[in-house]
């Protein structure tokens, strides 16, 4: 007689885990969309169109011509308008405003999409004790991302005509971490919790995942400096395999974050190294049950590299730039999925 309640309890726990996994997968999908829209906001140079941070009242866009004019007047006070967009019409301003408003609205939507179900799952006692700290941590990371986003925007409101590439890289990096943590948690809920990387293949998969993350951050520096709009040839840069001027800045470390040539060059070199590492990993895993995952990850990295080359050769058209950013998130998700399959 005592077996049936135990079975029912196990079934309920499994159903709860699946429900939470579906919820977190939906939040991860929203974060993915958020990253792509953030890229579009960057590519359309819309990120500085809203010069105030109003977490609650800012959810409502201008509802009258008077309100639109007020927002436009605020924008006309910053260097981007005065040095680049001087003479912009109100209708042109509305276009860039809607991109930034949409990006911020998605951030608020993600917060609600996480918080409301989280409270419901917690109140109805559907969250396992071991999972609760992770969910709280994810919520805190989401709040930090909102603050970091405004900190990034602030860098372009006084002395610069665009945001700091350092703050942009931090903003994209944290978004990528949140996305990856959500994907990993979903896989834990569906396939069992994993946290040990004991054998060589698992350690190599972990290194690949970290490399993909690093390459994504390096791409943020390319975007932040608009370095993709110059040196639009491949495989040579500035007519050479090793172009002159790579280390012309002083101190030396500035070159890796502020020198347009060096920043694009290191992103290219990292892509080649990543392809080589992924191919080697696939070769090492070819006779194991990890071969399919390693092969799929390698193909994803190759496709992303090809898309990056295409984007540079065509001088970063908006659709290709957005697709390249989306591709980075897809490859990162693939690297996490592959790592999770190998972990214990």
mmCIF file of C-alpha atoms in Angstrom:
data_model
loop_
_atom_site.group_PDB
_atom_site.id
_atom_site.type_symbol
_atom_site.label_atom_id
_atom_site.label_comp_id
_atom_site.label_asym_id
_atom_site.label_seq_id
_atom_site.Cartn_x
_atom_site.Cartn_y
_atom_site.Cartn_z
ATOM 1 C CA UNK A 1 0.000 0.000 0.000
ATOM 2 C CA UNK A 2 2.967 2.365 0.590
ATOM 3 C CA UNK A 3 4.363 1.936 -2.933
ATOM 4 C CA UNK A 4 1.603 3.805 -4.794
ATOM 5 C CA UNK A 5 2.016 7.183 -2.993
ATOM 6 C CA UNK A 6 5.776 6.980 -3.577
ATOM 7 C CA UNK A 7 5.216 6.406 -7.289
ATOM 8 C CA UNK A 8 2.706 9.239 -7.454
ATOM 9 C CA UNK A 9 5.119 11.501 -5.596
ATOM 10 C CA UNK A 10 7.912 10.630 -8.031
ATOM 11 C CA UNK A 11 5.621 11.294 -10.991
ATOM 12 C CA UNK A 12 4.616 14.657 -9.529
ATOM 13 C CA UNK A 13 8.246 15.645 -8.963
ATOM 14 C CA UNK A 14 9.069 14.703 -12.556
ATOM 15 C CA UNK A 15 6.102 16.689 -13.859
ATOM 16 C CA UNK A 16 7.198 19.696 -11.796
ATOM 17 C CA UNK A 17 10.725 19.470 -13.170
ATOM 18 C CA UNK A 18 9.417 19.382 -16.734
ATOM 19 C CA UNK A 19 7.116 22.336 -16.121
ATOM 20 C CA UNK A 20 9.992 24.377 -14.686
ATOM 21 C CA UNK A 21 12.201 23.325 -17.601
ATOM 22 C CA UNK A 22 9.600 24.551 -20.106
ATOM 23 C CA UNK A 23 9.315 27.857 -18.249
ATOM 24 C CA UNK A 24 13.093 28.395 -18.165
ATOM 25 C CA UNK A 25 13.418 27.382 -21.821
ATOM 26 C CA UNK A 26 10.860 30.076 -22.691
ATOM 27 C CA UNK A 27 12.859 32.625 -20.668
ATOM 28 C CA UNK A 28 16.044 31.513 -22.462
ATOM 29 C CA UNK A 29 14.284 32.050 -25.798
ATOM 30 C CA UNK A 30 13.357 35.570 -24.700
ATOM 31 C CA UNK A 31 16.957 36.248 -23.684
ATOM 32 C CA UNK A 32 18.072 35.024 -27.118
ATOM 33 C CA UNK A 33 15.654 37.449 -28.785
ATOM 34 C CA UNK A 34 16.831 40.188 -26.429
ATOM 35 C CA UNK A 35 20.446 39.686 -27.514
ATOM 36 C CA UNK A 36 19.495 39.834 -31.197
ATOM 37 C CA UNK A 37 17.397 42.971 -30.682
ATOM 38 C CA UNK A 38 20.311 44.457 -28.733
ATOM 39 C CA UNK A 39 22.507 43.818 -31.755
ATOM 40 C CA UNK A 40 19.967 45.496 -34.019
ATOM 41 C CA UNK A 41 19.817 48.442 -31.633
ATOM 42 C CA UNK A 42 23.583 48.721 -31.915
ATOM 43 C CA UNK A 43 23.631 48.350 -35.703
ATOM 44 C CA UNK A 44 20.950 51.011 -36.170
ATOM 45 C CA UNK A 45 22.795 53.309 -33.713
ATOM 46 C CA UNK A 46 19.653 53.578 -31.618
ATOM 47 C CA UNK A 47 21.032 52.788 -28.178
ATOM 48 C CA UNK A 48 21.414 56.383 -26.998
ATOM 49 C CA UNK A 49 18.010 57.615 -28.146
ATOM 50 C CA UNK A 50 16.510 57.272 -24.627
ATOM 51 C CA UNK A 51 18.626 59.367 -22.300
ATOM 52 C CA UNK A 52 16.875 58.593 -19.012
ATOM 53 C CA UNK A 53 16.463 55.382 -17.026
ATOM 54 C CA UNK A 54 12.935 54.954 -15.736
ATOM 55 C CA UNK A 55 12.500 51.265 -14.867
ATOM 56 C CA UNK A 56 8.724 51.586 -14.268
ATOM 57 C CA UNK A 57 7.346 54.654 -16.046
ATOM 58 C CA UNK A 58 9.726 54.135 -18.961
ATOM 59 C CA UNK A 59 7.645 51.130 -20.009
ATOM 60 C CA UNK A 60 5.116 53.570 -21.493
ATOM 61 C CA UNK A 61 6.330 55.182 -24.739
ATOM 62 C CA UNK A 62 5.524 58.820 -25.642
ATOM 63 C CA UNK A 63 1.769 59.109 -26.202
ATOM 64 C CA UNK A 64 1.553 62.622 -27.651
ATOM 65 C CA UNK A 65 3.524 64.937 -29.896
ATOM 66 C CA UNK A 66 4.422 66.986 -26.844
ATOM 67 C CA UNK A 67 5.969 63.950 -25.163
ATOM 68 C CA UNK A 68 7.792 62.987 -28.358
ATOM 69 C CA UNK A 69 9.226 66.465 -28.622
ATOM 70 C CA UNK A 70 10.404 66.326 -25.011
ATOM 71 C CA UNK A 71 12.256 63.056 -25.655
ATOM 72 C CA UNK A 72 13.750 64.511 -28.830
ATOM 73 C CA UNK A 73 14.915 67.608 -26.986
ATOM 74 C CA UNK A 74 16.699 65.432 -24.435
ATOM 75 C CA UNK A 75 18.417 63.500 -27.233
ATOM 76 C CA UNK A 76 19.531 66.713 -28.917
ATOM 77 C CA UNK A 77 21.568 67.580 -25.821
ATOM 78 C CA UNK A 78 23.963 64.621 -26.137
ATOM 79 C CA UNK A 79 27.138 64.489 -28.292
ATOM 80 C CA UNK A 80 25.775 61.832 -30.666
ATOM 81 C CA UNK A 81 23.132 64.220 -31.951
ATOM 82 C CA UNK A 82 25.330 67.310 -31.923
ATOM 83 C CA UNK A 83 28.290 65.689 -33.710
ATOM 84 C CA UNK A 84 26.680 63.006 -35.886
ATOM 85 C CA UNK A 85 22.905 63.409 -36.226
ATOM 86 C CA UNK A 86 22.508 67.174 -36.123
ATOM 87 C CA UNK A 87 19.493 68.147 -38.223
ATOM 88 C CA UNK A 88 17.709 64.824 -37.674
ATOM 89 C CA UNK A 89 13.939 65.140 -38.005
ATOM 90 C CA UNK A 90 11.469 64.094 -35.334
ATOM 91 C CA UNK A 91 10.267 61.213 -37.520
ATOM 92 C CA UNK A 92 13.840 59.959 -37.912
ATOM 93 C CA UNK A 93 14.273 60.184 -34.158
ATOM 94 C CA UNK A 94 11.138 58.117 -33.619
ATOM 95 C CA UNK A 95 12.671 55.290 -35.662
ATOM 96 C CA UNK A 96 15.743 54.940 -33.471
ATOM 97 C CA UNK A 97 13.672 55.558 -30.326
ATOM 98 C CA UNK A 98 11.412 52.578 -31.064
ATOM 99 C CA UNK A 99 14.430 50.261 -31.417
ATOM 100 C CA UNK A 100 15.798 51.242 -28.014
ATOM 101 C CA UNK A 101 12.353 51.229 -26.407
ATOM 102 C CA UNK A 102 11.739 47.733 -27.782
ATOM 103 C CA UNK A 103 15.054 46.543 -26.365
ATOM 104 C CA UNK A 104 14.223 47.923 -22.917
ATOM 105 C CA UNK A 105 10.662 46.605 -23.104
ATOM 106 C CA UNK A 106 12.015 43.118 -23.773
ATOM 107 C CA UNK A 107 14.178 43.463 -20.661
ATOM 108 C CA UNK A 108 11.120 44.287 -18.572
ATOM 109 C CA UNK A 109 9.177 41.427 -20.186
ATOM 110 C CA UNK A 110 11.951 38.969 -19.339
ATOM 111 C CA UNK A 111 11.907 40.169 -15.736
ATOM 112 C CA UNK A 112 8.168 39.538 -15.487
ATOM 113 C CA UNK A 113 8.397 36.235 -17.383
ATOM 114 C CA UNK A 114 10.906 35.044 -14.816
ATOM 115 C CA UNK A 115 9.577 36.571 -11.608
ATOM 116 C CA UNK A 116 5.848 35.772 -11.837
ATOM 117 C CA UNK A 117 6.191 32.018 -12.601
ATOM 118 C CA UNK A 118 9.049 31.795 -10.097
ATOM 119 C CA UNK A 119 6.809 33.095 -7.318
ATOM 120 C CA UNK A 120 4.031 30.705 -8.363
ATOM 121 C CA UNK A 121 6.339 27.676 -8.459
ATOM 122 C CA UNK A 122 7.836 28.658 -5.099
ATOM 123 C CA UNK A 123 4.487 29.287 -3.352
ATOM 124 C CA UNK A 124 3.052 25.985 -4.620
ATOM 125 C CA UNK A 125 6.206 24.177 -3.442
ATOM 126 C CA UNK A 126 7.115 22.840 -6.861
ATOM 127 C CA UNK A 127 10.765 23.906 -6.716
ATOM 128 C CA UNK A 128 13.273 21.427 -5.315
ATOM 129 C CA UNK A 129 15.381 22.781 -2.467
ATOM 130 C CA UNK A 130 18.594 22.298 -4.426
ATOM 131 C CA UNK A 131 17.245 24.332 -7.336
ATOM 132 C CA UNK A 132 15.979 27.322 -5.375
ATOM 133 C CA UNK A 133 19.398 29.042 -4.839
ATOM 134 C CA UNK A 134 20.141 28.775 -8.553
ATOM 135 C CA UNK A 135 16.827 30.373 -9.517
ATOM 136 C CA UNK A 136 17.377 33.208 -7.029
ATOM 137 C CA UNK A 137 20.874 33.721 -8.451
ATOM 138 C CA UNK A 138 19.488 33.865 -11.990
ATOM 139 C CA UNK A 139 17.010 36.520 -10.929
ATOM 140 C CA UNK A 140 19.787 38.566 -9.313
ATOM 141 C CA UNK A 141 21.858 38.281 -12.499
ATOM 142 C CA UNK A 142 18.893 39.566 -14.483
ATOM 143 C CA UNK A 143 18.638 42.610 -12.236
ATOM 144 C CA UNK A 144 22.364 43.220 -12.552
ATOM 145 C CA UNK A 145 22.017 43.070 -16.330
ATOM 146 C CA UNK A 146 19.470 45.884 -16.266
ATOM 147 C CA UNK A 147 21.775 48.053 -14.163
ATOM 148 C CA UNK A 148 24.736 47.167 -16.375
ATOM 149 C CA UNK A 149 22.740 48.135 -19.464
ATOM 150 C CA UNK A 150 22.061 51.603 -18.085
ATOM 151 C CA UNK A 151 25.717 51.947 -16.998
ATOM 152 C CA UNK A 152 26.646 51.175 -20.595
ATOM 153 C CA UNK A 153 24.244 53.795 -21.990
ATOM 154 C CA UNK A 154 25.595 56.410 -19.553
ATOM 155 C CA UNK A 155 29.028 56.101 -21.159
ATOM 156 C CA UNK A 156 27.661 57.625 -24.371
ATOM 157 C CA UNK A 157 25.652 60.522 -22.970
ATOM 158 C CA UNK A 158 28.320 63.082 -22.077
ATOM 159 C CA UNK A 159 31.688 62.926 -23.853
ATOM 160 C CA UNK A 160 31.334 60.097 -26.395
ATOM 161 C CA UNK A 161 29.135 59.674 -29.459
ATOM 162 C CA UNK A 162 28.641 55.954 -28.731
ATOM 163 C CA UNK A 163 28.843 53.656 -25.752
ATOM 164 C CA UNK A 164 32.108 52.366 -24.326
ATOM 165 C CA UNK A 165 33.249 49.128 -25.959
ATOM 166 C CA UNK A 166 34.316 47.891 -22.520
ATOM 167 C CA UNK A 167 30.831 48.337 -21.107
ATOM 168 C CA UNK A 168 29.263 46.869 -24.249
ATOM 169 C CA UNK A 169 31.435 43.767 -23.882
ATOM 170 C CA UNK A 170 30.452 43.470 -20.215
ATOM 171 C CA UNK A 171 26.761 43.841 -21.118
ATOM 172 C CA UNK A 172 26.876 41.191 -23.842
ATOM 173 C CA UNK A 173 29.078 38.961 -21.722
ATOM 174 C CA UNK A 174 26.611 38.943 -18.830
ATOM 175 C CA UNK A 175 23.694 38.346 -21.218
ATOM 176 C CA UNK A 176 25.583 35.347 -22.603
ATOM 177 C CA UNK A 177 26.237 34.019 -19.097
ATOM 178 C CA UNK A 178 22.544 34.330 -18.206
ATOM 179 C CA UNK A 179 21.515 32.604 -21.430
ATOM 180 C CA UNK A 180 24.023 29.805 -20.854
ATOM 181 C CA UNK A 181 22.968 29.328 -17.218
ATOM 182 C CA UNK A 182 19.335 29.035 -18.289
ATOM 183 C CA UNK A 183 20.173 26.457 -20.965
ATOM 184 C CA UNK A 184 22.306 24.433 -18.529
ATOM 185 C CA UNK A 185 19.549 24.485 -15.904
ATOM 186 C CA UNK A 186 16.976 23.291 -18.446
ATOM 187 C CA UNK A 187 19.278 20.406 -19.395
ATOM 188 C CA UNK A 188 19.792 19.579 -15.712
ATOM 189 C CA UNK A 189 16.036 19.396 -15.182
ATOM 190 C CA UNK A 190 15.416 17.237 -18.238
ATOM 191 C CA UNK A 191 18.464 14.955 -18.164
ATOM 192 C CA UNK A 192 19.672 14.967 -14.569
ATOM 193 C CA UNK A 193 21.968 17.385 -12.786
ATOM 194 C CA UNK A 194 25.594 17.314 -13.895
ATOM 195 C CA UNK A 195 28.594 19.185 -12.549
ATOM 196 C CA UNK A 196 31.692 16.989 -12.924
ATOM 197 C CA UNK A 197 34.093 17.025 -15.858
ATOM 198 C CA UNK A 198 36.268 14.026 -15.192
ATOM 199 C CA UNK A 199 37.540 12.563 -18.465
ATOM 200 C CA UNK A 200 39.587 14.187 -21.203
ATOM 201 C CA UNK A 201 36.704 14.687 -23.622
ATOM 202 C CA UNK A 202 34.584 16.417 -20.999
ATOM 203 C CA UNK A 203 37.446 18.730 -20.056
ATOM 204 C CA UNK A 204 38.039 19.504 -23.740
ATOM 205 C CA UNK A 205 34.325 20.271 -24.189
ATOM 206 C CA UNK A 206 34.492 22.603 -21.177
ATOM 207 C CA UNK A 207 37.491 24.383 -22.703
ATOM 208 C CA UNK A 208 35.629 24.718 -26.012
ATOM 209 C CA UNK A 209 32.594 26.214 -24.295
ATOM 210 C CA UNK A 210 34.793 28.777 -22.532
ATOM 211 C CA UNK A 211 36.552 29.530 -25.832
ATOM 212 C CA UNK A 212 33.203 30.154 -27.548
ATOM 213 C CA UNK A 213 32.293 32.540 -24.731
ATOM 214 C CA UNK A 214 35.621 34.373 -25.071
ATOM 215 C CA UNK A 215 35.129 34.705 -28.832
ATOM 216 C CA UNK A 216 31.682 36.186 -28.229
ATOM 217 C CA UNK A 217 33.177 38.823 -25.925
ATOM 218 C CA UNK A 218 35.908 39.578 -28.479
ATOM 219 C CA UNK A 219 33.134 40.088 -31.020
ATOM 220 C CA UNK A 220 31.568 42.642 -28.675
ATOM 221 C CA UNK A 221 34.757 44.690 -28.838
ATOM 222 C CA UNK A 222 34.619 44.537 -32.645
ATOM 223 C CA UNK A 223 31.020 45.784 -32.506
ATOM 224 C CA UNK A 224 31.782 48.430 -29.892
ATOM 225 C CA UNK A 225 34.582 49.938 -31.976
ATOM 226 C CA UNK A 226 32.688 49.425 -35.258
ATOM 227 C CA UNK A 227 35.857 47.630 -36.363
ATOM 228 C CA UNK A 228 33.912 45.447 -38.774
ATOM 229 C CA UNK A 229 33.337 48.449 -41.047
ATOM 230 C CA UNK A 230 37.028 48.645 -41.952
ATOM 231 C CA UNK A 231 39.506 46.122 -43.377
ATOM 232 C CA UNK A 232 36.718 44.491 -45.386
ATOM 233 C CA UNK A 233 38.848 41.901 -47.155
ATOM 234 C CA UNK A 234 39.556 38.256 -46.483
ATOM 235 C CA UNK A 235 41.795 36.350 -45.879
ATOM 236 C CA UNK A 236 44.225 39.309 -45.957
ATOM 237 C CA UNK A 237 43.858 42.402 -43.795
ATOM 238 C CA UNK A 238 45.200 45.691 -45.146
ATOM 239 C CA UNK A 239 46.788 43.630 -47.913
ATOM 240 C CA UNK A 240 48.842 41.427 -45.595
ATOM 241 C CA UNK A 241 48.599 38.295 -43.483
ATOM 242 C CA UNK A 242 50.188 40.209 -40.619
ATOM 243 C CA UNK A 243 49.164 43.833 -41.151
ATOM 244 C CA UNK A 244 51.260 46.730 -39.935
ATOM 245 C CA UNK A 245 50.053 48.745 -36.998
ATOM 246 C CA UNK A 246 48.817 45.881 -34.817
ATOM 247 C CA UNK A 247 50.686 47.136 -31.742
ATOM 248 C CA UNK A 248 51.036 50.843 -32.487
ATOM 249 C CA UNK A 249 49.265 52.057 -29.323
ATOM 250 C CA UNK A 250 50.906 52.622 -25.974
ATOM 251 C CA UNK A 251 50.609 51.178 -23.444
ATOM 252 C CA UNK A 252 50.654 47.824 -25.211
ATOM 253 C CA UNK A 253 47.449 46.405 -23.712
ATOM 254 C CA UNK A 254 45.354 49.207 -25.224
ATOM 255 C CA UNK A 255 45.826 47.623 -28.646
ATOM 256 C CA UNK A 256 43.757 44.571 -27.731
ATOM 257 C CA UNK A 257 40.732 46.660 -26.764
ATOM 258 C CA UNK A 258 41.045 50.010 -28.548
ATOM 259 C CA UNK A 259 43.052 49.503 -31.749
ATOM 260 C CA UNK A 260 40.520 48.834 -34.538
ATOM 261 C CA UNK A 261 42.996 46.794 -36.554
ATOM 262 C CA UNK A 262 44.146 44.670 -33.612
ATOM 263 C CA UNK A 263 40.634 44.079 -32.309
ATOM 264 C CA UNK A 264 39.389 42.755 -35.650
ATOM 265 C CA UNK A 265 42.616 40.784 -36.209
ATOM 266 C CA UNK A 266 42.399 39.023 -32.833
ATOM 267 C CA UNK A 267 38.737 38.149 -33.495
ATOM 268 C CA UNK A 268 39.771 36.546 -36.789
ATOM 269 C CA UNK A 269 42.697 34.652 -35.262
ATOM 270 C CA UNK A 270 40.518 33.441 -32.394
ATOM 271 C CA UNK A 271 38.015 32.127 -34.959
ATOM 272 C CA UNK A 272 40.724 30.122 -36.732
ATOM 273 C CA UNK A 273 41.980 28.711 -33.437
ATOM 274 C CA UNK A 274 38.433 27.852 -32.376
ATOM 275 C CA UNK A 275 37.808 25.981 -35.625
ATOM 276 C CA UNK A 276 41.041 24.041 -35.142
ATOM 277 C CA UNK A 277 40.206 23.203 -31.519
ATOM 278 C CA UNK A 278 36.686 22.059 -32.439
ATOM 279 C CA UNK A 279 37.990 19.893 -35.310
ATOM 280 C CA UNK A 280 40.590 18.317 -33.042
ATOM 281 C CA UNK A 281 37.913 17.635 -30.422
ATOM 282 C CA UNK A 282 35.672 16.004 -33.012
ATOM 283 C CA UNK A 283 38.575 13.824 -34.205
ATOM 284 C CA UNK A 284 39.314 12.735 -30.629
ATOM 285 C CA UNK A 285 35.627 11.921 -30.075
ATOM 286 C CA UNK A 286 34.963 10.291 -33.455
ATOM 287 C CA UNK A 287 34.824 6.729 -32.067
ATOM 288 C CA UNK A 288 32.768 7.561 -28.995
ATOM 289 C CA UNK A 289 29.117 8.354 -28.369
ATOM 290 C CA UNK A 290 30.132 12.031 -28.202
ATOM 291 C CA UNK A 291 31.008 12.105 -31.912
ATOM 292 C CA UNK A 292 27.638 13.449 -33.071
ATOM 293 C CA UNK A 293 27.660 16.317 -30.551
ATOM 294 C CA UNK A 294 31.267 17.218 -31.327
ATOM 295 C CA UNK A 295 30.524 17.107 -35.057
ATOM 296 C CA UNK A 296 27.448 19.303 -34.729
ATOM 297 C CA UNK A 297 29.375 21.834 -32.635
ATOM 298 C CA UNK A 298 32.198 21.909 -35.197
ATOM 299 C CA UNK A 299 29.734 22.501 -38.025
ATOM 300 C CA UNK A 300 28.102 25.282 -36.032
ATOM 301 C CA UNK A 301 31.465 26.991 -35.462
ATOM 302 C CA UNK A 302 32.351 26.662 -39.155
ATOM 303 C CA UNK A 303 28.998 28.155 -40.184
ATOM 304 C CA UNK A 304 29.445 31.042 -37.739
ATOM 305 C CA UNK A 305 32.943 31.746 -39.068
ATOM 306 C CA UNK A 306 31.661 31.728 -42.653
ATOM 307 C CA UNK A 307 28.869 34.109 -41.661
ATOM 308 C CA UNK A 308 31.420 36.398 -40.008
ATOM 309 C CA UNK A 309 33.531 36.488 -43.182
ATOM 310 C CA UNK A 310 30.443 37.251 -45.248
ATOM 311 C CA UNK A 311 29.483 40.027 -42.838
ATOM 312 C CA UNK A 312 32.912 41.687 -43.069
ATOM 313 C CA UNK A 313 33.136 41.377 -46.863
ATOM 314 C CA UNK A 314 29.729 43.050 -47.237
ATOM 315 C CA UNK A 315 30.678 45.783 -44.719
ATOM 316 C CA UNK A 316 28.277 44.708 -41.968
ATOM 317 C CA UNK A 317 24.786 45.082 -43.448
ATOM 318 C CA UNK A 318 22.218 45.069 -40.654
ATOM 319 C CA UNK A 319 20.642 41.654 -41.449
ATOM 320 C CA UNK A 320 24.031 39.909 -41.575
ATOM 321 C CA UNK A 321 25.283 41.665 -38.455
ATOM 322 C CA UNK A 322 22.190 40.574 -36.532
ATOM 323 C CA UNK A 323 22.455 37.024 -37.906
ATOM 324 C CA UNK A 324 26.091 36.840 -36.809
ATOM 325 C CA UNK A 325 25.152 37.852 -33.268
ATOM 326 C CA UNK A 326 22.330 35.298 -33.236
ATOM 327 C CA UNK A 327 24.774 32.696 -34.532
ATOM 328 C CA UNK A 328 27.080 33.358 -31.593
ATOM 329 C CA UNK A 329 24.265 32.519 -29.162
ATOM 330 C CA UNK A 330 23.352 29.382 -31.104
ATOM 331 C CA UNK A 331 26.952 28.135 -31.110
ATOM 332 C CA UNK A 332 27.238 28.877 -27.384
ATOM 333 C CA UNK A 333 24.043 26.891 -26.727
ATOM 334 C CA UNK A 334 25.451 24.006 -28.807
ATOM 335 C CA UNK A 335 28.671 24.059 -26.785
ATOM 336 C CA UNK A 336 26.682 23.903 -23.530
ATOM 337 C CA UNK A 337 24.470 21.069 -24.805
ATOM 338 C CA UNK A 338 27.533 19.082 -25.903
ATOM 339 C CA UNK A 339 29.303 19.712 -22.591
ATOM 340 C CA UNK A 340 26.249 18.647 -20.625
ATOM 341 C CA UNK A 341 26.127 15.336 -22.509
ATOM 342 C CA UNK A 342 29.734 14.609 -21.514
ATOM 343 C CA UNK A 343 29.595 15.793 -17.903
ATOM 344 C CA UNK A 344 28.782 13.456 -15.026
#
